[in-house]
Amino acid sequence: MTGRHATAPAPRGAWRAAFADLVGSDARLLAFARRAAWILVPLTLGVVAVLYGTGPEPRRNWRGDVLGVDFSQIWVAGRAALEGRAGEPYDLPVHLANLKAAFGPDCRFAWHYPPVFLLPAAALAVWEPQAAFWLWTALSVGLFALAMGLAAGCRDGAGIALAHPLVFCTLVYGQNALFTAALLTLGATLVDRRPWLAGLCFGLLCYKPHFAVLAPLLLLATGRRACLGACLATMLALAAAALAAFGPAPWIGFLQTLGTTNQIILRDAGAGLDVNASAFGAVRLAGGTMAAAWAFQGLVALAALALALRSWRGPTPAPLRAAALLAAVPLLSPYLPVYDLAPLVPATLFLVLAARDAGGLRWPERALLCATPLFALPRLVADLTGVPLGLGLALAVLACVALRVLHPGGAPTRPGPSTAPRPGGLGHRESAPRA
């Protein structure tokens, strides 16, 4: 009898009580996130390295896709630039022929990046595709971890951020979104303490113009001249370097393809309706018209822009100001592939830091954190159900930031004496450097 009772499963009420205790305590929620990160981070990196970075045949991974997936066209464009053919990525038939020759007939991507992105692409193309993909992945993870650790003031922040499902989503696509999130985070963290370095980070984002535009606007609106000057100087230096390295052909091709890019991505949804997590994409996914999609996109973008301006122009705490920037940036673009949701990871981190400084998480923030695992497969959910899960996450993060900005005096859920955050790491008020 004693042995049977000792192994009996816990009553259902006990499981509910344990879950309520977990989500009701900042300290327990943080401890759970730490333990989960110890498992998820090695698992994520291992799956990406083995399943997506190796394969049974040259330039193919174990899933049968081209090695590195989207990274394949970065390598092909870089190799063309390296060999003196830098204008070819902007000639779609020629670019597709180059992709086919390198990776096979099913490798079909259109090149939409400005010529400044050919600089790192050419540097990576010195290596063979597999080695280049591993280097690309290592650099993106390393810079992202550095930025998250600096923002949080501890390694806990980097580990927990790397465990976020959006990080896995970005890595399996071989995309640059972790670089984007890291540069935005570094700029937001250093903007007051190291304005020239922050401006450099913001300026490096010019490879992704639709993500690079908000930071200079906020710097201009708040009179941060040193940071703005460094940002613009970095952009001009990169453009000049690309012109000197590759000549005018890529710039001419880039400007000529802007209309085609709009047609392929937005009107024809060439990448698929399920991949676009923007407000525009959500309306199109639901079968709405182009006019309705643009109208909804405009409303969401204006709301995000207004919140960012309010946060940066008012007496907003530095972590919350950074969260507003990172939450607003993705929502400004009508084309938001699911991997480009990556800035929402540091936005959530900054939101947690703001909550820590204000006394504790509020219930919407707790709900957001507890729902994180649901966002592991936003594209699959959109494809199977028509629910724009990625946009839902973006709007949820923006709404939590807005609640903090617009109602700073609201009553947070304060941890009680038995559940107070432990000293050190994300739970300690003095652990993170001020932005």
Short mmCIF file of N, CA and C in Angstrom, two decimals, residues 233-395:
data_model
loop_
_atom_site.label_atom_id
_atom_site.label_comp_id
_atom_site.label_asym_id
_atom_site.label_seq_id
_atom_site.Cartn_x
_atom_site.Cartn_y
_atom_site.Cartn_z
N ALA A 233 26.83 58.32 -41.40
CA ALA A 233 28.19 58.15 -41.92
C ALA A 233 28.48 56.68 -42.22
N THR A 234 27.99 55.79 -41.37
CA THR A 234 28.19 54.35 -41.60
C THR A 234 27.48 53.91 -42.87
N MET A 235 26.25 54.37 -43.06
CA MET A 235 25.50 54.01 -44.26
C MET A 235 26.20 54.50 -45.52
N LEU A 236 26.66 55.74 -45.49
CA LEU A 236 27.35 56.30 -46.65
C LEU A 236 28.66 55.58 -46.92
N ALA A 237 29.39 55.22 -45.86
CA ALA A 237 30.65 54.52 -46.03
C ALA A 237 30.44 53.14 -46.65
N LEU A 238 29.40 52.45 -46.23
CA LEU A 238 29.11 51.13 -46.79
C LEU A 238 28.69 51.24 -48.25
N ALA A 239 27.87 52.24 -48.56
CA ALA A 239 27.47 52.44 -49.96
C ALA A 239 28.68 52.76 -50.84
N ALA A 240 29.57 53.60 -50.32
CA ALA A 240 30.78 53.94 -51.08
C ALA A 240 31.68 52.72 -51.25
N ALA A 241 31.78 51.89 -50.21
CA ALA A 241 32.61 50.70 -50.29
C ALA A 241 32.06 49.71 -51.32
N ALA A 242 30.73 49.57 -51.34
CA ALA A 242 30.11 48.68 -52.33
C ALA A 242 30.33 49.21 -53.74
N LEU A 243 30.23 50.53 -53.92
CA LEU A 243 30.45 51.13 -55.23
C LEU A 243 31.90 50.95 -55.68
N ALA A 244 32.83 51.14 -54.75
CA ALA A 244 34.24 50.99 -55.09
C ALA A 244 34.59 49.54 -55.41
N ALA A 245 33.97 48.61 -54.67
CA ALA A 245 34.32 47.19 -54.83
C ALA A 245 33.69 46.57 -56.07
N PHE A 246 32.46 46.97 -56.38
CA PHE A 246 31.70 46.26 -57.42
C PHE A 246 31.29 47.13 -58.60
N GLY A 247 31.53 48.45 -58.52
CA GLY A 247 31.16 49.32 -59.61
C GLY A 247 29.68 49.71 -59.56
N PRO A 248 29.21 50.45 -60.56
CA PRO A 248 27.83 50.96 -60.53
C PRO A 248 26.78 49.94 -60.96
N ALA A 249 27.17 48.83 -61.61
CA ALA A 249 26.19 47.89 -62.16
C ALA A 249 25.20 47.36 -61.10
N PRO A 250 25.67 46.95 -59.91
CA PRO A 250 24.70 46.47 -58.92
C PRO A 250 23.70 47.54 -58.48
N TRP A 251 24.16 48.79 -58.36
CA TRP A 251 23.25 49.86 -57.94
C TRP A 251 22.21 50.13 -59.02
N ILE A 252 22.62 50.13 -60.27
CA ILE A 252 21.66 50.32 -61.36
C ILE A 252 20.65 49.19 -61.38
N GLY A 253 21.14 47.96 -61.23
CA GLY A 253 20.25 46.81 -61.22
C GLY A 253 19.29 46.84 -60.04
N PHE A 254 19.79 47.23 -58.87
CA PHE A 254 18.94 47.30 -57.68
C PHE A 254 17.80 48.30 -57.87
N LEU A 255 18.11 49.47 -58.38
CA LEU A 255 17.08 50.49 -58.59
C LEU A 255 16.07 50.06 -59.65
N GLN A 256 16.54 49.37 -60.67
CA GLN A 256 15.65 48.93 -61.73
C GLN A 256 14.72 47.81 -61.29
N THR A 257 15.10 47.05 -60.27
CA THR A 257 14.30 45.91 -59.85
C THR A 257 13.34 46.23 -58.69
N LEU A 258 13.31 47.48 -58.23
CA LEU A 258 12.45 47.80 -57.10
C LEU A 258 10.98 47.52 -57.42
N GLY A 259 10.53 47.89 -58.61
CA GLY A 259 9.14 47.62 -59.00
C GLY A 259 8.86 46.14 -59.10
N THR A 260 9.80 45.38 -59.65
CA THR A 260 9.63 43.94 -59.75
C THR A 260 9.59 43.29 -58.37
N THR A 261 10.42 43.79 -57.46
CA THR A 261 10.42 43.28 -56.09
C THR A 261 9.05 43.44 -55.45
N ASN A 262 8.46 44.63 -55.60
CA ASN A 262 7.13 44.88 -55.06
C ASN A 262 6.10 43.92 -55.65
N GLN A 263 6.20 43.66 -56.94
CA GLN A 263 5.25 42.77 -57.60
C GLN A 263 5.41 41.33 -57.11
N ILE A 264 6.65 40.85 -57.07
CA ILE A 264 6.89 39.46 -56.68
C ILE A 264 6.50 39.21 -55.23
N ILE A 265 6.89 40.10 -54.35
CA ILE A 265 6.71 39.86 -52.91
C ILE A 265 5.29 40.17 -52.46
N LEU A 266 4.75 41.33 -52.87
CA LEU A 266 3.47 41.77 -52.31
C LEU A 266 2.28 41.37 -53.19
N ARG A 267 2.32 41.71 -54.47
CA ARG A 267 1.15 41.43 -55.30
C ARG A 267 0.99 39.94 -55.60
N ASP A 268 2.10 39.30 -55.99
CA ASP A 268 2.02 37.90 -56.38
C ASP A 268 2.29 36.95 -55.22
N ALA A 269 2.75 37.48 -54.07
CA ALA A 269 3.07 36.64 -52.90
C ALA A 269 3.95 35.47 -53.32
N GLY A 270 5.05 35.80 -54.02
CA GLY A 270 5.92 34.76 -54.57
C GLY A 270 6.51 33.84 -53.52
N ALA A 271 6.70 34.34 -52.29
CA ALA A 271 7.25 33.50 -51.23
C ALA A 271 6.18 32.69 -50.52
N GLY A 272 4.91 32.94 -50.84
CA GLY A 272 3.80 32.25 -50.18
C GLY A 272 3.09 33.15 -49.19
N LEU A 273 1.77 33.06 -49.16
CA LEU A 273 0.99 33.88 -48.23
C LEU A 273 1.26 33.52 -46.78
N ASP A 274 1.63 32.26 -46.53
CA ASP A 274 1.82 31.81 -45.16
C ASP A 274 3.10 32.33 -44.54
N VAL A 275 4.06 32.79 -45.35
CA VAL A 275 5.34 33.23 -44.81
C VAL A 275 5.31 34.69 -44.35
N ASN A 276 4.37 35.48 -44.87
CA ASN A 276 4.33 36.91 -44.58
C ASN A 276 3.52 37.18 -43.32
N ALA A 277 4.21 37.57 -42.24
CA ALA A 277 3.57 37.77 -40.94
C ALA A 277 3.16 39.22 -40.69
N SER A 278 3.17 40.05 -41.71
CA SER A 278 2.82 41.46 -41.53
C SER A 278 1.30 41.65 -41.48
N ALA A 279 0.88 42.86 -41.16
CA ALA A 279 -0.55 43.18 -41.21
C ALA A 279 -1.06 43.06 -42.63
N PHE A 280 -0.26 43.50 -43.58
CA PHE A 280 -0.62 43.35 -45.00
C PHE A 280 -0.80 41.87 -45.33
N GLY A 281 0.13 41.05 -44.91
CA GLY A 281 0.07 39.62 -45.19
C GLY A 281 -1.12 38.94 -44.55
N ALA A 282 -1.52 39.39 -43.36
CA ALA A 282 -2.65 38.77 -42.68
C ALA A 282 -3.95 38.98 -43.46
N VAL A 283 -4.12 40.17 -44.01
CA VAL A 283 -5.33 40.43 -44.80
C VAL A 283 -5.31 39.62 -46.08
N ARG A 284 -4.16 39.54 -46.73
CA ARG A 284 -4.06 38.74 -47.95
C ARG A 284 -4.27 37.25 -47.65
N LEU A 285 -3.76 36.79 -46.53
CA LEU A 285 -3.96 35.39 -46.12
C LEU A 285 -5.43 35.08 -45.93
N ALA A 286 -6.19 36.06 -45.43
CA ALA A 286 -7.62 35.88 -45.20
C ALA A 286 -8.45 36.06 -46.46
N GLY A 287 -7.79 36.36 -47.59
CA GLY A 287 -8.51 36.54 -48.84
C GLY A 287 -8.92 37.96 -49.13
N GLY A 288 -8.39 38.92 -48.37
CA GLY A 288 -8.75 40.32 -48.55
C GLY A 288 -8.11 40.92 -49.79
N THR A 289 -8.60 42.08 -50.18
CA THR A 289 -8.09 42.77 -51.35
C THR A 289 -6.79 43.50 -51.04
N MET A 290 -6.09 43.91 -52.09
CA MET A 290 -4.88 44.69 -51.91
C MET A 290 -5.16 45.99 -51.18
N ALA A 291 -6.28 46.63 -51.52
CA ALA A 291 -6.62 47.90 -50.87
C ALA A 291 -6.84 47.71 -49.38
N ALA A 292 -7.56 46.65 -49.01
CA ALA A 292 -7.79 46.37 -47.59
C ALA A 292 -6.48 46.05 -46.88
N ALA A 293 -5.61 45.30 -47.56
CA ALA A 293 -4.33 44.94 -46.97
C ALA A 293 -3.48 46.17 -46.70
N TRP A 294 -3.44 47.09 -47.67
CA TRP A 294 -2.66 48.31 -47.47
C TRP A 294 -3.27 49.19 -46.38
N ALA A 295 -4.59 49.22 -46.30
CA ALA A 295 -5.24 50.02 -45.26
C ALA A 295 -4.90 49.50 -43.87
N PHE A 296 -5.00 48.19 -43.68
CA PHE A 296 -4.68 47.60 -42.38
C PHE A 296 -3.20 47.77 -42.05
N GLN A 297 -2.36 47.60 -43.06
CA GLN A 297 -0.92 47.78 -42.85
C GLN A 297 -0.63 49.22 -42.42
N GLY A 298 -1.29 50.17 -43.03
CA GLY A 298 -1.08 51.56 -42.66
C GLY A 298 -1.48 51.84 -41.23
N LEU A 299 -2.61 51.29 -40.79
CA LEU A 299 -3.07 51.51 -39.42
C LEU A 299 -2.10 50.92 -38.41
N VAL A 300 -1.66 49.70 -38.65
CA VAL A 300 -0.74 49.04 -37.72
C VAL A 300 0.60 49.77 -37.69
N ALA A 301 1.11 50.15 -38.87
CA ALA A 301 2.39 50.86 -38.93
C ALA A 301 2.32 52.20 -38.21
N LEU A 302 1.22 52.93 -38.39
CA LEU A 302 1.06 54.21 -37.70
C LEU A 302 1.01 54.04 -36.19
N ALA A 303 0.32 53.00 -35.73
CA ALA A 303 0.25 52.74 -34.29
C ALA A 303 1.64 52.41 -33.74
N ALA A 304 2.39 51.57 -34.46
CA ALA A 304 3.73 51.21 -34.01
C ALA A 304 4.65 52.43 -34.00
N LEU A 305 4.57 53.25 -35.06
CA LEU A 305 5.40 54.45 -35.14
C LEU A 305 5.06 55.43 -34.03
N ALA A 306 3.76 55.61 -33.77
CA ALA A 306 3.34 56.54 -32.72
C ALA A 306 3.85 56.09 -31.35
N LEU A 307 3.80 54.78 -31.08
CA LEU A 307 4.29 54.28 -29.80
C LEU A 307 5.80 54.49 -29.67
N ALA A 308 6.53 54.21 -30.75
CA ALA A 308 7.98 54.39 -30.70
C ALA A 308 8.34 55.86 -30.45
N LEU A 309 7.67 56.78 -31.16
CA LEU A 309 7.94 58.20 -30.96
C LEU A 309 7.58 58.64 -29.56
N ARG A 310 6.44 58.18 -29.05
CA ARG A 310 6.02 58.53 -27.69
C ARG A 310 7.05 58.02 -26.67
N SER A 311 7.55 56.82 -26.89
CA SER A 311 8.49 56.23 -25.94
C SER A 311 9.82 56.97 -25.94
N TRP A 312 10.29 57.35 -27.12
CA TRP A 312 11.61 57.98 -27.22
C TRP A 312 11.59 59.46 -26.88
N ARG A 313 10.46 60.11 -27.07
CA ARG A 313 10.39 61.55 -26.80
C ARG A 313 9.97 61.85 -25.37
N GLY A 314 9.41 60.88 -24.68
CA GLY A 314 8.95 61.09 -23.31
C GLY A 314 9.94 60.57 -22.28
N PRO A 315 9.60 60.73 -21.00
CA PRO A 315 10.48 60.26 -19.92
C PRO A 315 10.33 58.76 -19.69
N THR A 316 10.62 57.99 -20.72
CA THR A 316 10.43 56.54 -20.66
C THR A 316 11.72 55.87 -20.20
N PRO A 317 11.65 54.91 -19.28
CA PRO A 317 12.86 54.18 -18.87
C PRO A 317 13.57 53.56 -20.08
N ALA A 318 14.89 53.48 -20.00
CA ALA A 318 15.68 53.02 -21.14
C ALA A 318 15.30 51.63 -21.63
N PRO A 319 15.09 50.63 -20.76
CA PRO A 319 14.70 49.31 -21.29
C PRO A 319 13.37 49.34 -22.04
N LEU A 320 12.43 50.13 -21.56
CA LEU A 320 11.13 50.20 -22.22
C LEU A 320 11.23 50.95 -23.55
N ARG A 321 12.09 51.95 -23.59
CA ARG A 321 12.33 52.67 -24.84
C ARG A 321 12.92 51.73 -25.90
N ALA A 322 13.86 50.90 -25.47
CA ALA A 322 14.45 49.92 -26.38
C ALA A 322 13.41 48.91 -26.84
N ALA A 323 12.56 48.47 -25.92
CA ALA A 323 11.51 47.51 -26.28
C ALA A 323 10.57 48.10 -27.32
N ALA A 324 10.26 49.38 -27.19
CA ALA A 324 9.36 50.02 -28.15
C ALA A 324 9.97 50.04 -29.55
N LEU A 325 11.25 50.36 -29.64
CA LEU A 325 11.94 50.36 -30.94
C LEU A 325 11.89 48.97 -31.58
N LEU A 326 12.27 47.96 -30.82
CA LEU A 326 12.37 46.61 -31.36
C LEU A 326 11.01 45.99 -31.66
N ALA A 327 9.99 46.39 -30.92
CA ALA A 327 8.65 45.88 -31.20
C ALA A 327 8.03 46.58 -32.40
N ALA A 328 8.39 47.84 -32.62
CA ALA A 328 7.79 48.62 -33.71
C ALA A 328 8.41 48.31 -35.06
N VAL A 329 9.72 48.07 -35.10
CA VAL A 329 10.42 47.91 -36.38
C VAL A 329 9.78 46.86 -37.29
N PRO A 330 9.50 45.64 -36.82
CA PRO A 330 8.94 44.64 -37.75
C PRO A 330 7.56 45.02 -38.30
N LEU A 331 6.78 45.75 -37.51
CA LEU A 331 5.41 46.05 -37.90
C LEU A 331 5.31 47.15 -38.94
N LEU A 332 6.40 47.83 -39.23
CA LEU A 332 6.37 48.91 -40.22
C LEU A 332 6.38 48.39 -41.65
N SER A 333 6.83 47.17 -41.84
CA SER A 333 7.02 46.64 -43.20
C SER A 333 5.82 45.82 -43.65
N PRO A 334 5.39 46.00 -44.91
CA PRO A 334 4.30 45.16 -45.43
C PRO A 334 4.76 43.74 -45.75
N TYR A 335 6.07 43.54 -45.82
CA TYR A 335 6.59 42.19 -46.03
C TYR A 335 7.42 41.81 -44.82
N LEU A 336 6.93 40.84 -44.06
CA LEU A 336 7.56 40.44 -42.81
C LEU A 336 7.63 38.92 -42.75
N PRO A 337 8.64 38.32 -43.38
CA PRO A 337 8.77 36.87 -43.28
C PRO A 337 8.88 36.43 -41.83
N VAL A 338 8.45 35.24 -41.52
CA VAL A 338 8.38 34.80 -40.13
C VAL A 338 9.72 34.90 -39.42
N TYR A 339 10.83 34.69 -40.15
CA TYR A 339 12.14 34.77 -39.50
C TYR A 339 12.49 36.20 -39.13
N ASP A 340 11.90 37.20 -39.82
CA ASP A 340 12.17 38.59 -39.49
C ASP A 340 11.41 39.07 -38.26
N LEU A 341 10.72 38.16 -37.59
CA LEU A 341 10.13 38.47 -36.29
C LEU A 341 11.17 38.42 -35.18
N ALA A 342 12.40 38.07 -35.51
CA ALA A 342 13.45 37.90 -34.50
C ALA A 342 13.64 39.11 -33.57
N PRO A 343 13.48 40.38 -34.02
CA PRO A 343 13.62 41.49 -33.08
C PRO A 343 12.62 41.46 -31.91
N LEU A 344 11.57 40.65 -32.04
CA LEU A 344 10.63 40.53 -30.93
C LEU A 344 11.24 39.81 -29.74
N VAL A 345 12.30 39.04 -29.98
CA VAL A 345 12.97 38.34 -28.86
C VAL A 345 13.63 39.36 -27.93
N PRO A 346 14.54 40.24 -28.42
CA PRO A 346 15.07 41.25 -27.52
C PRO A 346 14.02 42.25 -27.04
N ALA A 347 12.97 42.50 -27.84
CA ALA A 347 11.90 43.37 -27.36
C ALA A 347 11.27 42.79 -26.10
N THR A 348 11.06 41.48 -26.09
CA THR A 348 10.51 40.82 -24.91
C THR A 348 11.49 40.86 -23.75
N LEU A 349 12.77 40.68 -24.05
CA LEU A 349 13.79 40.77 -23.00
C LEU A 349 13.79 42.15 -22.35
N PHE A 350 13.77 43.20 -23.16
CA PHE A 350 13.73 44.56 -22.61
C PHE A 350 12.45 44.80 -21.83
N LEU A 351 11.35 44.21 -22.27
CA LEU A 351 10.09 44.34 -21.54
C LEU A 351 10.21 43.73 -20.15
N VAL A 352 10.86 42.57 -20.06
CA VAL A 352 11.07 41.92 -18.77
C VAL A 352 11.97 42.78 -17.88
N LEU A 353 13.02 43.37 -18.46
CA LEU A 353 13.89 44.25 -17.69
C LEU A 353 13.13 45.46 -17.16
N ALA A 354 12.25 46.02 -17.99
CA ALA A 354 11.44 47.16 -17.54
C ALA A 354 10.50 46.74 -16.41
N ALA A 355 9.92 45.54 -16.53
CA ALA A 355 9.04 45.03 -15.48
C ALA A 355 9.81 44.81 -14.18
N ARG A 356 11.02 44.28 -14.28
CA ARG A 356 11.85 44.08 -13.10
C ARG A 356 12.09 45.40 -12.37
N ASP A 357 12.43 46.46 -13.12
CA ASP A 357 12.71 47.74 -12.51
C ASP A 357 11.46 48.39 -11.93
N ALA A 358 10.29 48.02 -12.46
CA ALA A 358 9.03 48.60 -11.98
C ALA A 358 8.40 47.78 -10.86
N GLY A 359 8.96 46.63 -10.51
CA GLY A 359 8.44 45.86 -9.38
C GLY A 359 7.90 44.50 -9.72
N GLY A 360 7.72 44.17 -10.97
CA GLY A 360 7.24 42.83 -11.30
C GLY A 360 6.44 42.81 -12.58
N LEU A 361 6.23 41.61 -13.11
CA LEU A 361 5.47 41.42 -14.34
C LEU A 361 3.99 41.66 -14.11
N ARG A 362 3.33 42.17 -15.12
CA ARG A 362 1.87 42.26 -15.12
C ARG A 362 1.30 41.02 -15.82
N TRP A 363 0.01 40.80 -15.63
CA TRP A 363 -0.55 39.54 -16.16
C TRP A 363 -0.46 39.43 -17.68
N PRO A 364 -0.62 40.52 -18.48
CA PRO A 364 -0.45 40.33 -19.93
C PRO A 364 0.98 39.92 -20.29
N GLU A 365 1.95 40.42 -19.54
CA GLU A 365 3.34 40.05 -19.80
C GLU A 365 3.59 38.59 -19.43
N ARG A 366 2.99 38.15 -18.36
CA ARG A 366 3.10 36.73 -17.98
C ARG A 366 2.48 35.85 -19.05
N ALA A 367 1.32 36.25 -19.54
CA ALA A 367 0.65 35.47 -20.58
C ALA A 367 1.52 35.40 -21.83
N LEU A 368 2.15 36.51 -22.18
CA LEU A 368 3.03 36.54 -23.35
C LEU A 368 4.19 35.57 -23.18
N LEU A 369 4.82 35.57 -22.01
CA LEU A 369 5.96 34.69 -21.77
C LEU A 369 5.54 33.23 -21.76
N CYS A 370 4.40 32.93 -21.15
CA CYS A 370 3.94 31.55 -21.08
C CYS A 370 3.51 31.02 -22.45
N ALA A 371 3.12 31.92 -23.34
CA ALA A 371 2.67 31.49 -24.67
C ALA A 371 3.82 31.34 -25.66
N THR A 372 5.05 31.63 -25.23
CA THR A 372 6.19 31.60 -26.14
C THR A 372 6.32 30.30 -26.93
N PRO A 373 6.17 29.12 -26.32
CA PRO A 373 6.32 27.88 -27.10
C PRO A 373 5.34 27.75 -28.26
N LEU A 374 4.22 28.46 -28.21
CA LEU A 374 3.23 28.36 -29.28
C LEU A 374 3.73 28.94 -30.59
N PHE A 375 4.78 29.74 -30.53
CA PHE A 375 5.25 30.44 -31.72
C PHE A 375 6.42 29.71 -32.39
N ALA A 376 6.53 28.42 -32.14
CA ALA A 376 7.59 27.64 -32.75
C ALA A 376 7.38 27.44 -34.25
N LEU A 377 6.13 27.38 -34.68
CA LEU A 377 5.83 27.07 -36.08
C LEU A 377 4.81 28.06 -36.65
N PRO A 378 5.13 29.35 -36.70
CA PRO A 378 4.13 30.33 -37.17
C PRO A 378 3.72 30.12 -38.62
N ARG A 379 4.65 29.71 -39.46
CA ARG A 379 4.31 29.52 -40.88
C ARG A 379 3.40 28.30 -41.05
N LEU A 380 3.69 27.22 -40.34
CA LEU A 380 2.87 26.01 -40.45
C LEU A 380 1.45 26.28 -39.96
N VAL A 381 1.33 27.03 -38.86
CA VAL A 381 0.01 27.35 -38.34
C VAL A 381 -0.77 28.20 -39.34
N ALA A 382 -0.10 29.19 -39.95
CA ALA A 382 -0.76 30.03 -40.95
C ALA A 382 -1.20 29.21 -42.15
N ASP A 383 -0.38 28.25 -42.55
CA ASP A 383 -0.70 27.43 -43.72
C ASP A 383 -1.88 26.49 -43.45
N LEU A 384 -1.91 25.89 -42.25
CA LEU A 384 -2.93 24.89 -41.95
C LEU A 384 -4.25 25.49 -41.48
N THR A 385 -4.17 26.63 -40.80
CA THR A 385 -5.38 27.19 -40.18
C THR A 385 -5.77 28.55 -40.72
N GLY A 386 -4.86 29.24 -41.41
CA GLY A 386 -5.15 30.60 -41.85
C GLY A 386 -5.03 31.63 -40.74
N VAL A 387 -4.53 31.23 -39.58
CA VAL A 387 -4.36 32.14 -38.45
C VAL A 387 -2.97 32.76 -38.51
N PRO A 388 -2.86 34.09 -38.60
CA PRO A 388 -1.54 34.75 -38.68
C PRO A 388 -0.88 34.82 -37.31
N LEU A 389 -0.34 33.69 -36.87
CA LEU A 389 0.22 33.60 -35.53
C LEU A 389 1.39 34.56 -35.34
N GLY A 390 2.21 34.73 -36.38
CA GLY A 390 3.34 35.65 -36.27
C GLY A 390 2.90 37.08 -36.01
N LEU A 391 1.89 37.54 -36.73
CA LEU A 391 1.37 38.89 -36.50
C LEU A 391 0.78 38.98 -35.10
N GLY A 392 0.13 37.92 -34.64
CA GLY A 392 -0.42 37.92 -33.29
C GLY A 392 0.64 38.14 -32.25
N LEU A 393 1.78 37.47 -32.41
CA LEU A 393 2.88 37.67 -31.48
C LEU A 393 3.40 39.11 -31.53
N ALA A 394 3.58 39.64 -32.74
CA ALA A 394 4.09 41.00 -32.89
C ALA A 394 3.16 42.02 -32.24
N LEU A 395 1.87 41.86 -32.45
CA LEU A 395 0.90 42.78 -31.85
C LEU A 395 0.83 42.61 -30.34
#
